[in-house]
C-alpha atoms as a printed R data frame, in Angstrom:
    type eleno elety resid chain resno       x      y      z
1   ATOM     1    CA   MET     A     1   0.335 -0.323 -0.124
2   ATOM     2    CA   LYS     A     2   0.838  3.336 -1.139
3   ATOM     3    CA   THR     A     3  -0.440  6.307  0.987
4   ATOM     4    CA   SER     A     4  -0.023  9.797  0.030
5   ATOM     5    CA   ILE     A     5   0.360 12.714  2.452
6   ATOM     6    CA   ALA     A     6  -3.769 13.198  1.758
7   ATOM     7    CA   THR     A     7  -4.663 10.434  2.443
8   ATOM     8    CA   PHE     A     8  -2.091 10.116  5.316
9   ATOM     9    CA   LEU     A     9  -4.084 12.704  6.916
10  ATOM    10    CA   ILE     A    10  -6.995 10.851  6.624
11  ATOM    11    CA   LEU     A    11  -5.524  8.110  8.470
12  ATOM    12    CA   LEU     A    12  -4.678 10.476 11.716
13  ATOM    13    CA   ILE     A    13  -8.275 11.606 11.155
14  ATOM    14    CA   GLY     A    14  -9.463  7.911 12.106
15  ATOM    15    CA   LEU     A    15  -6.979  6.537 15.178
16  ATOM    16    CA   ASN     A    16  -8.999  5.623 17.490
17  ATOM    17    CA   GLY     A    17  -6.297  6.474 20.404
18  ATOM    18    CA   TYR     A    18  -2.856  6.401 20.360
19  ATOM    19    CA   GLY     A    19  -0.704  3.598 19.905
20  ATOM    20    CA   GLN     A    20  -3.683  1.483 18.079
21  ATOM    21    CA   LYS     A    21  -2.748  2.185 14.601
22  ATOM    22    CA   LYS     A    22   0.849  0.596 14.361
23  ATOM    23    CA   TYR     A    23   2.888 -0.471 10.356
24  ATOM    24    CA   ASN     A    24   5.718 -2.759 11.007
25  ATOM    25    CA   LYS     A    25   7.356 -1.024  7.416
26  ATOM    26    CA   ILE     A    26   7.168  2.694  7.134
27  ATOM    27    CA   LEU     A    27   8.649  4.993  4.866
28  ATOM    28    CA   ILE     A    28   9.038  8.725  5.065
29  ATOM    29    CA   GLU     A    29  10.047 10.700  2.304
30  ATOM    30    CA   GLY     A    30  10.839 14.205  0.917
31  ATOM    31    CA   ALA     A    31  11.418 15.942  3.677
32  ATOM    32    CA   THR     A    32  14.326 18.416  4.864
33  ATOM    33    CA   LEU     A    33  15.627 16.354  8.212
34  ATOM    34    CA   HIS     A    34  16.973 17.874 10.881
35  ATOM    35    CA   ILE     A    35  18.597 14.899 12.231
36  ATOM    36    CA   GLY     A    36  19.308 16.296 15.569
37  ATOM    37    CA   ASN     A    37  23.027 15.826 16.051
38  ATOM    38    CA   GLY     A    38  23.948 19.770 13.957
39  ATOM    39    CA   GLN     A    39  23.290 17.695 10.515
40  ATOM    40    CA   VAL     A    40  20.569 18.069  8.718
41  ATOM    41    CA   ILE     A    41  19.545 16.495  4.443
42  ATOM    42    CA   PRO     A    42  18.039 18.907  2.073
43  ATOM    43    CA   THR     A    43  15.858 15.510  1.006
44  ATOM    44    CA   GLY     A    44  15.459 12.837  3.175
45  ATOM    45    CA   SER     A    45  14.093  9.332  3.315
46  ATOM    46    CA   VAL     A    46  13.574  7.760  6.900
47  ATOM    47    CA   GLY     A    47  12.642  3.909  7.038
48  ATOM    48    CA   ILE     A    48  11.154  2.702  9.874
49  ATOM    49    CA   GLU     A    49  10.160 -1.022 11.007
50  ATOM    50    CA   ASN     A    50   8.365 -1.928 14.020
51  ATOM    51    CA   GLY     A    51   9.115  1.565 15.906
52  ATOM    52    CA   VAL     A    52  12.344  1.851 15.028
53  ATOM    53    CA   ILE     A    53  14.104  3.609 12.732
54  ATOM    54    CA   THR     A    54  15.374  1.488 10.194
55  ATOM    55    CA   LEU     A    55  16.759  3.510  7.323
56  ATOM    56    CA   VAL     A    56  17.953  6.732  6.957
57  ATOM    57    CA   LYS     A    57  19.131  8.470  3.010
58  ATOM    58    CA   ASN     A    58  18.745 10.969  0.840
59  ATOM    59    CA   THR     A    59  15.767 10.498 -0.413
60  ATOM    60    CA   LEU     A    60  17.246 11.184 -4.539
61  ATOM    61    CA   ALA     A    61  20.070  8.199 -4.208
62  ATOM    62    CA   TYR     A    62  17.714  5.883 -2.597
63  ATOM    63    CA   THR     A    63  15.266  3.446 -4.927
64  ATOM    64    CA   TYR     A    64  12.825  0.593 -3.313
65  ATOM    65    CA   ASN     A    65  10.632 -1.319 -4.495
66  ATOM    66    CA   LYS     A    66   6.398 -1.078 -3.485
67  ATOM    67    CA   THR     A    67   6.908 -4.730 -1.448
68  ATOM    68    CA   ASP     A    68   9.451 -3.168  0.602
69  ATOM    69    CA   TRP     A    69   7.581 -1.033  2.606
70  ATOM    70    CA   ASP     A    70   4.124 -0.749  4.217
71  ATOM    71    CA   THR     A    71   2.796  2.722  3.974
72  ATOM    72    CA   VAL     A    72   4.715  5.758  2.131
73  ATOM    73    CA   ILE     A    73   4.300  8.822  2.970
74  ATOM    74    CA   ASN     A    74   5.684 11.716  1.056
75  ATOM    75    CA   LEU     A    75   6.095 15.287  3.072
76  ATOM    76    CA   SER     A    76   8.259 16.862  0.189
77  ATOM    77    CA   GLY     A    77   8.246 21.108  0.619
78  ATOM    78    CA   GLN     A    78   7.831 20.401  4.895
79  ATOM    79    CA   HIS     A    79  10.437 19.673  7.599
80  ATOM    80    CA   LEU     A    80  11.054 16.520 10.257
81  ATOM    81    CA   TYR     A    81  12.547 16.528 12.694
82  ATOM    82    CA   PRO     A    82  13.279 14.159 16.629
83  ATOM    83    CA   GLY     A    83  10.335 15.087 18.541
84  ATOM    84    CA   PHE     A    84  10.792 17.558 21.221
85  ATOM    85    CA   VAL     A    85  11.926 17.789 24.638
86  ATOM    86    CA   ALA     A    86  10.309 19.514 27.586
87  ATOM    87    CA   PRO     A    87  12.443 19.119 30.788
88  ATOM    88    CA   ASN     A    88  12.389 20.469 33.610
89  ATOM    89    CA   SER     A    89   8.456 20.852 33.606
90  ATOM    90    CA   THR     A    90   4.607 20.628 35.154
91  ATOM    91    CA   LEU     A    91   3.322 19.078 32.260
92  ATOM    92    CA   GLY     A    92   1.464 16.009 33.098
93  ATOM    93    CA   LEU     A    93   1.277 17.000 37.450
94  ATOM    94    CA   THR     A    94  -1.502 20.680 36.864
95  ATOM    95    CA   GLU     A    95  -3.912 21.413 34.251
96  ATOM    96    CA   ILE     A    96  -5.584 24.693 35.788
97  ATOM    97    CA   ASP     A    97  -2.492 27.101 38.160
98  ATOM    98    CA   ALA     A    98  -5.607 28.838 39.426
99  ATOM    99    CA   VAL     A    99  -7.151 26.043 40.646
100 ATOM   100    CA   ARG     A   100  -5.681 24.156 43.236
101 ATOM   101    CA   ALA     A   101  -7.596 20.613 43.511
102 ATOM   102    CA   SER     A   102  -6.070 20.588 39.652
103 ATOM   103    CA   ARG     A   103  -2.314 21.211 40.814
104 ATOM   104    CA   ASP     A   104  -0.695 17.736 41.752
105 ATOM   105    CA   PHE     A   105   3.215 18.860 41.671
106 ATOM   106    CA   HIS     A   106   3.593 20.374 45.290
107 ATOM   107    CA   GLU     A   107   3.954 18.077 48.003
108 ATOM   108    CA   MET     A   108   4.064 19.416 51.817
109 ATOM   109    CA   GLY     A   109   7.394 19.320 53.570
110 ATOM   110    CA   THR     A   110  11.175 20.008 52.884
111 ATOM   111    CA   PHE     A   111  12.816 17.083 52.260
112 ATOM   112    CA   ASN     A   112  10.970 14.888 50.183
113 ATOM   113    CA   PRO     A   113  13.190 12.939 47.593
114 ATOM   114    CA   HIS     A   114  10.827  9.732 48.003
115 ATOM   115    CA   VAL     A   115   8.061 11.749 45.775
116 ATOM   116    CA   ARG     A   116   7.909 10.230 42.610
117 ATOM   117    CA   ALA     A   117   6.018 11.989 40.043
118 ATOM   118    CA   GLN     A   118   5.201  9.571 37.530
119 ATOM   119    CA   ILE     A   119   2.463  7.854 39.185
120 ATOM   120    CA   ALA     A   120   0.570 11.526 39.101
121 ATOM   121    CA   TYR     A   121   1.076 11.634 35.172
122 ATOM   122    CA   ASN     A   122  -1.980 12.621 33.353
123 ATOM   123    CA   CYS     A   123  -1.826 11.532 30.219
124 ATOM   124    CA   GLU     A   124  -5.880 12.780 29.335
125 ATOM   125    CA   SER     A   125  -4.105 16.836 29.697
126 ATOM   126    CA   SER     A   126  -6.046 19.161 27.112
127 ATOM   127    CA   VAL     A   127  -3.084 21.356 28.475
128 ATOM   128    CA   ILE     A   128  -0.736 18.255 27.095
129 ATOM   129    CA   GLU     A   129  -2.745 17.891 23.897
130 ATOM   130    CA   THR     A   130  -2.331 21.973 22.784
131 ATOM   131    CA   VAL     A   131   1.795 21.458 23.181
132 ATOM   132    CA   ARG     A   132   1.665 17.513 21.647
133 ATOM   133    CA   THR     A   133   0.747 19.454 18.339
134 ATOM   134    CA   ASN     A   134   3.878 21.421 18.310
135 ATOM   135    CA   GLY     A   135   6.270 18.572 18.652
136 ATOM   136    CA   ILE     A   136   6.249 18.721 21.945
137 ATOM   137    CA   LEU     A   137   6.567 14.680 22.824
138 ATOM   138    CA   ILE     A   138   9.008 13.973 25.486
139 ATOM   139    CA   ILE     A   139   7.992 15.630 28.905
140 ATOM   140    CA   GLN     A   140  10.070 15.110 31.680
141 ATOM   141    CA   THR     A   141   7.809 16.105 34.420
142 ATOM   142    CA   THR     A   142   9.155 17.518 37.625
143 ATOM   143    CA   PRO     A   143   7.463 17.995 41.216
144 ATOM   144    CA   ARG     A   144   8.207 21.442 42.822
145 ATOM   145    CA   GLY     A   145   8.694 22.270 45.843
146 ATOM   146    CA   GLY     A   146  10.950 21.922 49.756
147 ATOM   147    CA   ARG     A   147  14.081 22.063 49.714
148 ATOM   148    CA   ILE     A   148  14.339 18.104 48.159
149 ATOM   149    CA   SER     A   149  10.875 18.639 45.275
150 ATOM   150    CA   GLY     A   150  10.892 14.937 44.910
151 ATOM   151    CA   GLN     A   151  12.144 12.856 41.470
152 ATOM   152    CA   SER     A   152  10.921 13.288 37.893
153 ATOM   153    CA   SER     A   153   9.759 10.767 35.170
154 ATOM   154    CA   LEU     A   154  10.401 10.638 31.488
155 ATOM   155    CA   MET     A   155   6.847 10.810 29.471
156 ATOM   156    CA   ALA     A   156   5.098 10.358 25.875
157 ATOM   157    CA   SER     A   157   2.407 12.879 25.617
158 ATOM   158    CA   ALA     A   158   0.520 10.288 24.038
159 ATOM   159    CA   CYS     A   159  -0.741  7.914 25.810
160 ATOM   160    CA   TRP     A   160  -3.494  5.548 27.391
161 ATOM   161    CA   ASN     A   161  -1.961  6.050 31.431
162 ATOM   162    CA   TRP     A   162   1.259  6.598 33.008
163 ATOM   163    CA   GLU     A   163   2.492  3.036 33.010
164 ATOM   164    CA   ASP     A   164   1.589  3.314 29.204
165 ATOM   165    CA   GLY     A   165   3.266  6.639 28.911
166 ATOM   166    CA   THR     A   166   6.614  6.408 30.327
167 ATOM   167    CA   LEU     A   167   9.840  6.199 28.937
168 ATOM   168    CA   LYS     A   168  12.285  6.598 31.944
169 ATOM   169    CA   ALA     A   169  10.968  5.883 35.444
170 ATOM   170    CA   ASP     A   170  12.273  8.434 37.757
171 ATOM   171    CA   ASP     A   171  15.377  9.497 36.346
172 ATOM   172    CA   GLY     A   172  16.497 12.195 38.658
173 ATOM   173    CA   ILE     A   173  15.840 13.696 41.501
174 ATOM   174    CA   HIS     A   174  15.676 17.992 42.367
175 ATOM   175    CA   ILE     A   175  16.984 19.989 44.728
176 ATOM   176    CA   GLU     A   176  16.216 23.506 44.978
177 ATOM   177    CA   TRP     A   177  19.503 25.606 46.178
178 ATOM   178    CA   PRO     A   178  18.445 28.057 48.546
179 ATOM   179    CA   SER     A   179  19.463 31.384 47.225
180 ATOM   180    CA   ALA     A   180  22.336 33.467 48.568
181 ATOM   181    CA   TYR     A   181  20.261 36.328 47.237
182 ATOM   182    CA   SER     A   182  16.660 37.870 48.352
183 ATOM   183    CA   ARG     A   183  14.977 41.119 47.379
184 ATOM   184    CA   ASN     A   184  11.202 42.581 48.114
185 ATOM   185    CA   TRP     A   185   8.619 42.363 45.601
186 ATOM   186    CA   GLY     A   186   9.100 46.266 43.891
187 ATOM   187    CA   ASP     A   187  12.107 46.778 45.439
188 ATOM   188    CA   PRO     A   188  14.892 47.796 43.364
189 ATOM   189    CA   ILE     A   189  17.429 46.480 45.132
190 ATOM   190    CA   THR     A   190  19.352 42.532 46.174
191 ATOM   191    CA   LYS     A   191  20.109 42.189 49.609
192 ATOM   192    CA   PRO     A   192  22.225 38.985 51.379
193 ATOM   193    CA   ASN     A   193  20.278 36.292 52.469
194 ATOM   194    CA   GLU     A   194  21.489 36.411 55.741
195 ATOM   195    CA   ALA     A   195  19.700 33.223 56.408
196 ATOM   196    CA   TYR     A   196  21.993 31.961 53.755
197 ATOM   197    CA   GLU     A   197  25.084 29.720 54.845
198 ATOM   198    CA   ASP     A   198  22.543 28.637 57.769
199 ATOM   199    CA   GLN     A   199  20.297 26.875 55.148
200 ATOM   200    CA   LYS     A   200  23.049 25.972 52.279
201 ATOM   201    CA   ARG     A   201  24.546 23.826 56.026
202 ATOM   202    CA   GLU     A   202  21.321 22.305 55.884
203 ATOM   203    CA   LEU     A   203  21.013 20.701 52.864
204 ATOM   204    CA   ILE     A   204  24.648 19.587 52.799
205 ATOM   205    CA   ALA     A   205  23.842 17.989 56.062
206 ATOM   206    CA   TYR     A   206  20.915 16.166 55.041
207 ATOM   207    CA   LEU     A   207  22.575 14.811 51.434
208 ATOM   208    CA   THR     A   208  26.336 13.904 53.179
209 ATOM   209    CA   ASN     A   209  23.900 12.119 55.568
210 ATOM   210    CA   ALA     A   210  21.912 10.077 53.263
211 ATOM   211    CA   LYS     A   211  25.900  9.035 51.054
212 ATOM   212    CA   VAL     A   212  26.442  8.130 54.275
213 ATOM   213    CA   SER     A   213  23.461  5.759 54.806
214 ATOM   214    CA   ALA     A   214  23.828  5.074 51.131
215 ATOM   215    CA   ASN     A   215  27.498  3.665 52.059
216 ATOM   216    CA   ASN     A   216  26.750  1.646 55.208
217 ATOM   217    CA   LYS     A   217  23.458 -0.176 53.012
218 ATOM   218    CA   ASP     A   218  21.543  0.226 56.530
219 ATOM   219    CA   LYS     A   219  18.363 -1.741 56.370
220 ATOM   220    CA   ASN     A   220  16.955  1.290 58.689
221 ATOM   221    CA   THR     A   221  18.338  3.709 56.360
222 ATOM   222    CA   PRO     A   222  14.531  6.181 56.187
223 ATOM   223    CA   LEU     A   223  13.068  6.674 52.942
224 ATOM   224    CA   GLN     A   224  14.055  9.976 52.579
225 ATOM   225    CA   PHE     A   225  17.905  8.478 52.727
226 ATOM   226    CA   SER     A   226  17.406  5.829 50.262
227 ATOM   227    CA   ALA     A   227  15.413  7.247 47.862
228 ATOM   228    CA   LEU     A   228  18.967  9.650 47.175
229 ATOM   229    CA   SER     A   229  21.096  5.993 47.400
230 ATOM   230    CA   GLU     A   230  20.959  6.116 43.618
231 ATOM   231    CA   GLY     A   231  21.906  9.557 42.958
232 ATOM   232    CA   PHE     A   232  25.200  8.645 44.767
233 ATOM   233    CA   THR     A   233  26.045  5.927 42.635
234 ATOM   234    CA   GLY     A   234  24.651  7.855 39.276
235 ATOM   235    CA   GLU     A   235  21.546  5.682 38.733
236 ATOM   236    CA   LYS     A   236  20.006  8.334 38.558
237 ATOM   237    CA   ARG     A   237  20.757 12.439 38.101
238 ATOM   238    CA   LEU     A   238  21.076 15.289 40.822
239 ATOM   239    CA   TYR     A   239  19.636 18.363 39.310
240 ATOM   240    CA   PHE     A   240  20.627 21.442 41.461
241 ATOM   241    CA   HIS     A   241  18.242 24.182 40.252
242 ATOM   242    CA   ALA     A   242  19.842 27.741 40.409
243 ATOM   243    CA   ASN     A   243  21.049 30.603 38.769
244 ATOM   244    CA   GLU     A   244  23.428 32.372 40.772
245 ATOM   245    CA   VAL     A   245  26.780 32.286 40.509
246 ATOM   246    CA   GLN     A   246  27.298 32.238 44.399
247 ATOM   247    CA   GLN     A   247  25.013 28.966 44.067
248 ATOM   248    CA   ILE     A   248  26.877 27.432 41.528
249 ATOM   249    CA   ASN     A   249  30.126 27.565 43.037
250 ATOM   250    CA   ASP     A   250  29.020 26.179 46.054
251 ATOM   251    CA   ILE     A   251  27.242 23.613 44.731
252 ATOM   252    CA   LEU     A   252  30.163 22.553 42.086
253 ATOM   253    CA   ASP     A   253  31.976 22.806 45.347
254 ATOM   254    CA   LEU     A   254  30.023 19.403 47.122
255 ATOM   255    CA   ILE     A   255  29.728 17.822 43.929
256 ATOM   256    CA   THR     A   256  33.401 16.878 44.194
257 ATOM   257    CA   GLU     A   257  32.786 17.128 47.882
258 ATOM   258    CA   LEU     A   258  30.451 13.584 48.064
259 ATOM   259    CA   GLU     A   259  31.746 12.971 44.336
260 ATOM   260    CA   ILE     A   260  28.185 12.879 42.262
261 ATOM   261    CA   LYS     A   261  28.154 11.440 38.927
262 ATOM   262    CA   PHE     A   262  25.710 12.543 36.971
263 ATOM   263    CA   PRO     A   263  24.696 16.532 38.563
264 ATOM   264    CA   VAL     A   264  23.002 18.996 36.513
265 ATOM   265    CA   ILE     A   265  22.624 22.496 36.666
266 ATOM   266    CA   VAL     A   266  18.991 23.670 36.332
267 ATOM   267    CA   GLY     A   267  18.028 27.069 35.370
268 ATOM   268    CA   GLY     A   268  21.839 28.205 35.517
269 ATOM   269    CA   TYR     A   269  20.971 32.405 34.637
270 ATOM   270    CA   GLU     A   270  24.669 33.563 35.941
271 ATOM   271    CA   SER     A   271  26.440 29.746 34.472
272 ATOM   272    CA   TYR     A   272  28.378 31.872 31.822
273 ATOM   273    CA   LEU     A   273  30.164 33.697 34.324
274 ATOM   274    CA   VAL     A   274  31.570 30.617 35.609
275 ATOM   275    CA   ALA     A   275  31.286 28.748 32.504
276 ATOM   276    CA   ASP     A   276  35.306 27.051 32.296
277 ATOM   277    CA   ARG     A   277  34.834 25.286 35.355
278 ATOM   278    CA   LEU     A   278  31.198 23.862 34.496
279 ATOM   279    CA   LYS     A   279  33.213 22.595 31.130
280 ATOM   280    CA   ILE     A   280  36.244 21.511 33.750
281 ATOM   281    CA   LYS     A   281  33.750 19.051 35.728
282 ATOM   282    CA   LYS     A   282  31.524 18.564 32.221
283 ATOM   283    CA   ILE     A   283  28.843 19.640 34.000
284 ATOM   284    CA   PRO     A   284  25.453 20.361 32.177
285 ATOM   285    CA   VAL     A   285  22.828 23.416 32.101
286 ATOM   286    CA   MET     A   286  18.874 22.954 31.724
287 ATOM   287    CA   LEU     A   287  18.923 26.744 30.787
288 ATOM   288    CA   GLY     A   288  16.098 29.093 31.949
289 ATOM   289    CA   ARG     A   289  12.912 30.521 30.073
290 ATOM   290    CA   LEU     A   290  14.743 32.785 27.062
291 ATOM   291    CA   HIS     A   291  11.799 35.098 27.071
292 ATOM   292    CA   SER     A   292  12.272 36.517 30.086
293 ATOM   293    CA   LEU     A   293  13.546 39.908 31.473
294 ATOM   294    CA   PRO     A   294  16.663 40.802 32.415
295 ATOM   295    CA   GLN     A   295  17.631 39.708 36.485
296 ATOM   296    CA   HIS     A   296  19.716 42.016 37.574
297 ATOM   297    CA   ASP     A   297  19.639 45.811 36.530
298 ATOM   298    CA   ASP     A   298  22.660 46.013 35.752
299 ATOM   299    CA   ASP     A   299  22.001 43.116 32.735
300 ATOM   300    CA   PRO     A   300  22.769 43.765 28.479
301 ATOM   301    CA   PHE     A   301  18.985 43.765 27.893
302 ATOM   302    CA   ASP     A   302  19.155 40.642 25.642
303 ATOM   303    CA   LEU     A   303  21.300 38.319 27.780
304 ATOM   304    CA   PRO     A   304  18.676 35.828 28.644
305 ATOM   305    CA   TYR     A   305  18.433 35.741 24.364
306 ATOM   306    CA   LYS     A   306  22.811 34.913 24.075
307 ATOM   307    CA   LEU     A   307  22.462 32.645 27.388
308 ATOM   308    CA   PRO     A   308  22.813 29.347 25.109
309 ATOM   309    CA   PHE     A   309  25.605 31.106 22.196
310 ATOM   310    CA   LEU     A   310  27.690 32.217 25.398
311 ATOM   311    CA   LEU     A   311  27.385 28.595 26.949
312 ATOM   312    CA   GLN     A   312  27.629 27.177 23.580
313 ATOM   313    CA   GLN     A   313  30.839 28.824 22.728
314 ATOM   314    CA   ALA     A   314  32.498 28.228 26.328
315 ATOM   315    CA   GLY     A   315  32.137 24.684 25.687
316 ATOM   316    CA   VAL     A   316  29.722 23.523 28.181
317 ATOM   317    CA   GLN     A   317  26.982 21.453 27.681
318 ATOM   318    CA   PHE     A   318  23.129 22.725 27.865
319 ATOM   319    CA   CYS     A   319  19.644 22.452 26.644
320 ATOM   320    CA   LEU     A   320  16.521 24.342 26.800
321 ATOM   321    CA   GLN     A   321  13.712 24.272 29.672
322 ATOM   322    CA   ASN     A   322  10.456 26.516 30.082
323 ATOM   323    CA   GLU     A   323  10.252 26.541 34.316
324 ATOM   324    CA   GLY     A   324   8.525 29.826 34.725
325 ATOM   325    CA   ASP     A   325   4.875 31.204 35.013
326 ATOM   326    CA   MET     A   326   2.177 29.065 33.403
327 ATOM   327    CA   GLU     A   327   4.786 26.482 32.093
328 ATOM   328    CA   ALA     A   328   3.284 23.724 31.160
329 ATOM   329    CA   MET     A   329   0.988 26.093 28.735
330 ATOM   330    CA   ASN     A   330   3.967 27.718 27.852
331 ATOM   331    CA   ALA     A   331   5.671 25.064 27.123
332 ATOM   332    CA   ARG     A   332   4.430 24.693 23.654
333 ATOM   333    CA   ASN     A   333   6.672 27.372 22.748
334 ATOM   334    CA   LEU     A   334   9.972 25.182 23.960
335 ATOM   335    CA   PRO     A   335  10.915 25.245 19.838
336 ATOM   336    CA   PHE     A   336  10.235 29.493 19.212
337 ATOM   337    CA   LEU     A   337  12.791 29.750 22.223
338 ATOM   338    CA   ALA     A   338  14.872 27.741 20.157
339 ATOM   339    CA   GLY     A   339  14.585 30.351 17.321
340 ATOM   340    CA   THR     A   340  15.267 33.049 19.728
341 ATOM   341    CA   ALA     A   341  18.752 31.010 20.591
342 ATOM   342    CA   MET     A   342  19.267 31.231 16.807
343 ATOM   343    CA   SER     A   343  18.498 34.717 15.999
344 ATOM   344    CA   TYR     A   344  21.646 35.342 19.145
345 ATOM   345    CA   GLY     A   345  23.871 33.149 18.173
346 ATOM   346    CA   LEU     A   346  23.464 29.585 17.298
347 ATOM   347    CA   THR     A   347  22.817 27.921 14.134
348 ATOM   348    CA   GLU     A   348  19.947 26.572 13.199
349 ATOM   349    CA   GLU     A   349  20.213 23.054 13.508
350 ATOM   350    CA   GLU     A   350  22.580 24.127 17.354
351 ATOM   351    CA   ALA     A   351  19.156 25.364 17.853
352 ATOM   352    CA   ILE     A   352  17.540 22.294 17.438
353 ATOM   353    CA   ARG     A   353  19.998 20.276 18.944
354 ATOM   354    CA   SER     A   354  18.994 21.825 22.481
355 ATOM   355    CA   ILE     A   355  15.392 20.806 22.404
356 ATOM   356    CA   THR     A   356  16.316 17.858 21.067
357 ATOM   357    CA   LEU     A   357  19.564 15.520 21.291
358 ATOM   358    CA   SER     A   358  20.782 17.301 23.920
359 ATOM   359    CA   THR     A   359  17.949 17.216 26.424
360 ATOM   360    CA   CYS     A   360  18.028 13.245 25.976
361 ATOM   361    CA   GLU     A   361  22.016 13.398 26.552
362 ATOM   362    CA   ILE     A   362  21.839 15.339 29.336
363 ATOM   363    CA   MET     A   363  18.469 13.357 31.018
364 ATOM   364    CA   GLY     A   364  20.106  9.505 30.173
365 ATOM   365    CA   ILE     A   365  18.551  8.760 27.022
366 ATOM   366    CA   SER     A   366  20.036  9.400 24.016
367 ATOM   367    CA   LYS     A   367  20.464  5.306 23.100
368 ATOM   368    CA   ASN     A   368  16.620  5.815 21.829
369 ATOM   369    CA   TYR     A   369  15.149  9.341 21.922
370 ATOM   370    CA   GLY     A   370  16.759 12.914 20.778
371 ATOM   371    CA   SER     A   371  18.074 12.764 17.227
372 ATOM   372    CA   ILE     A   372  16.901 10.451 13.564
373 ATOM   373    CA   GLU     A   373  19.133  7.946 13.513
374 ATOM   374    CA   VAL     A   374  19.454  4.236 12.973
375 ATOM   375    CA   GLY     A   375  17.896  2.070 16.122
376 ATOM   376    CA   LYS     A   376  16.914  4.856 17.531
377 ATOM   377    CA   LYS     A   377  13.074  4.455 18.682
378 ATOM   378    CA   ALA     A   378  10.783  6.325 15.517
379 ATOM   379    CA   THR     A   379   9.402  9.359 17.825
380 ATOM   380    CA   LEU     A   380   9.081 12.315 15.185
381 ATOM   381    CA   TYR     A   381   7.844 15.153 14.195
382 ATOM   382    CA   GLY     A   382   6.973 16.674 10.755
383 ATOM   383    CA   SER     A   383   6.168 20.650 10.562
384 ATOM   384    CA   VAL     A   384   5.148 22.254  7.394
385 ATOM   385    CA   GLY     A   385   7.414 25.332  7.414
386 ATOM   386    CA   SER     A   386  10.141 25.138 10.066
387 ATOM   387    CA   ALA     A   387   8.552 24.436 13.699
388 ATOM   388    CA   LEU     A   388  11.542 27.320 15.226
389 ATOM   389    CA   GLU     A   389   8.999 29.570 13.435
390 ATOM   390    CA   MET     A   390   5.121 31.009 14.912
391 ATOM   391    CA   LYS     A   391   3.941 30.680 11.452
392 ATOM   392    CA   GLY     A   392   5.838 28.060  9.874
393 ATOM   393    CA   ASN     A   393   4.966 25.413 12.893
394 ATOM   394    CA   GLN     A   394   2.244 23.351 11.399
395 ATOM   395    CA   ALA     A   395   1.457 19.496 12.698
396 ATOM   396    CA   SER     A   396   1.855 17.541  9.536
397 ATOM   397    CA   LEU     A   397   2.950 14.318 11.026
398 ATOM   398    CA   LEU     A   398   3.201 12.618 15.272
399 ATOM   399    CA   MET     A   399   4.786 10.003 15.576
400 ATOM   400    CA   ILE     A   400   5.698  8.593 19.143
401 ATOM   401    CA   ASN     A   401   7.483  5.330 19.483
402 ATOM   402    CA   GLY     A   402   6.670  4.526 16.101
403 ATOM   403    CA   ALA     A   403   3.131  5.094 16.543
404 ATOM   404    CA   PHE     A   404   1.348  7.810 14.590
405 ATOM   405    CA   VAL     A   405  -0.654 10.197 17.033
406 ATOM   406    CA   PRO     A   406  -3.662 13.084 15.603
407 ATOM   407    CA   THR     A   407  -2.163 16.074 14.496
408 ATOM   408    CA   THR     A   408  -5.037 18.391 15.789
409 ATOM   409    CA   ASN     A   409  -6.137 19.273 18.965
410 ATOM   410    CA   PHE     A   410  -9.714 21.083 20.194
411 ATOM   411    CA   GLN     A   411  -8.148 24.697 19.582
412 ATOM   412    CA   THR     A   412  -7.784 23.310 16.075
413 ATOM   413    CA   GLU     A   413 -10.929 21.624 15.525
414 ATOM   414    CA   LEU     A   414 -12.592 25.000 17.402
415 ATOM   415    CA   TYR     A   415 -10.483 26.674 14.547
416 ATOM   416    CA   ASN     A   416 -11.966 24.581 11.420
417 ATOM   417    CA   LYS     A   417 -15.190 24.681 12.623
418 ATOM   418    CA   TYR     A   418 -15.307 28.398 13.281
419 ATOM   419    CA   LYS     A   419 -13.650 28.571  9.600
420 ATOM   420    CA   THR     A   420 -16.559 27.001  8.392
421 ATOM   421    CA   LYS     A   421 -19.207 28.934  9.937
422 ATOM   422    CA   TYR     A   422 -17.980 32.363  8.889
423 ATOM   423    CA   GLY     A   423 -14.839 31.791  5.956
424 ATOM   424    CA   LYS     A   424 -11.674 32.619  5.215
């Protein structure tokens, strides 16, 4: 069977749920392939068998027999990307920020390393539906609150339930490092946090005791300490949320002292000021939302936009994330953050890498996700135009682990409904 793009769109509309319609052998041809690792094939073909990429070639140099593939999809003139990845996000844990009952990301207490976001993930979220159609196919659903917030998990943005949607359970533990400075609302003056040293000592003591307990393998180890143990053995990442130079330097000292194997800085607004240390220690950074105002009065107005380029020039591995106000809903803007980074120094393929392969490498899933390469799972996003531009980002194909996902959501359905009623 050979399926044109028009027939393919009808096929998508007819799907009955996620992951129900799978074909054994699929060929996608004619698209501009953005591999995710910095490479691009202007007219490429991608072959998929049983959900795994088995072929990546230049379409013009590849011929095949009709019997080679069950389904052939022509995306000529369009773009094909690895599925975009939204790290450090409350997607799936919240629906309406103003309604407390719909927010399931903040637990009571200060130290909660045992709290797991995975089992609270809501596959039926309407917010996820709108984010997915902008290319966000993998989500690091992440808890918030306290000094140690809990454990994130890597989830598919289309699934039946949290078990079905889990790509990697409990990938890391998130630690909110205390701020060295404080500022009252409306006050332009930043003041030192007089309690910083005490707060830092309390956190360091907790982490040190957790490591000692993990090393001793005491059967009576508290649940909170045992949950942290895999963060010290390297089985899980330790994500340190910090923006200030003082915070980052103190974290780097702690990483050396406790011999933490896979640390990650989350936020990293001032990370460019200590880029040399980060590079030497090979510590990656999940940069905060680029579409933000400068944090300090004497910062250049475009510093947030330039941060990816500054880290890239310094040789520090980084990716982009979207923590902040209404972050679940605004996760749809992730590809446009990459577009901004492209406007301020990165090449297009470097910008794409910052929301695909780099993110997967930092989170430890690059063996299966993050790029369009043979042997990886077929998690792909097809767009009519450039996905890094608002006008160009129009979904024509969504695929997670080789399963087709509808390219519409309730917003596009309403748009088409009223466009029909009122005309163009």
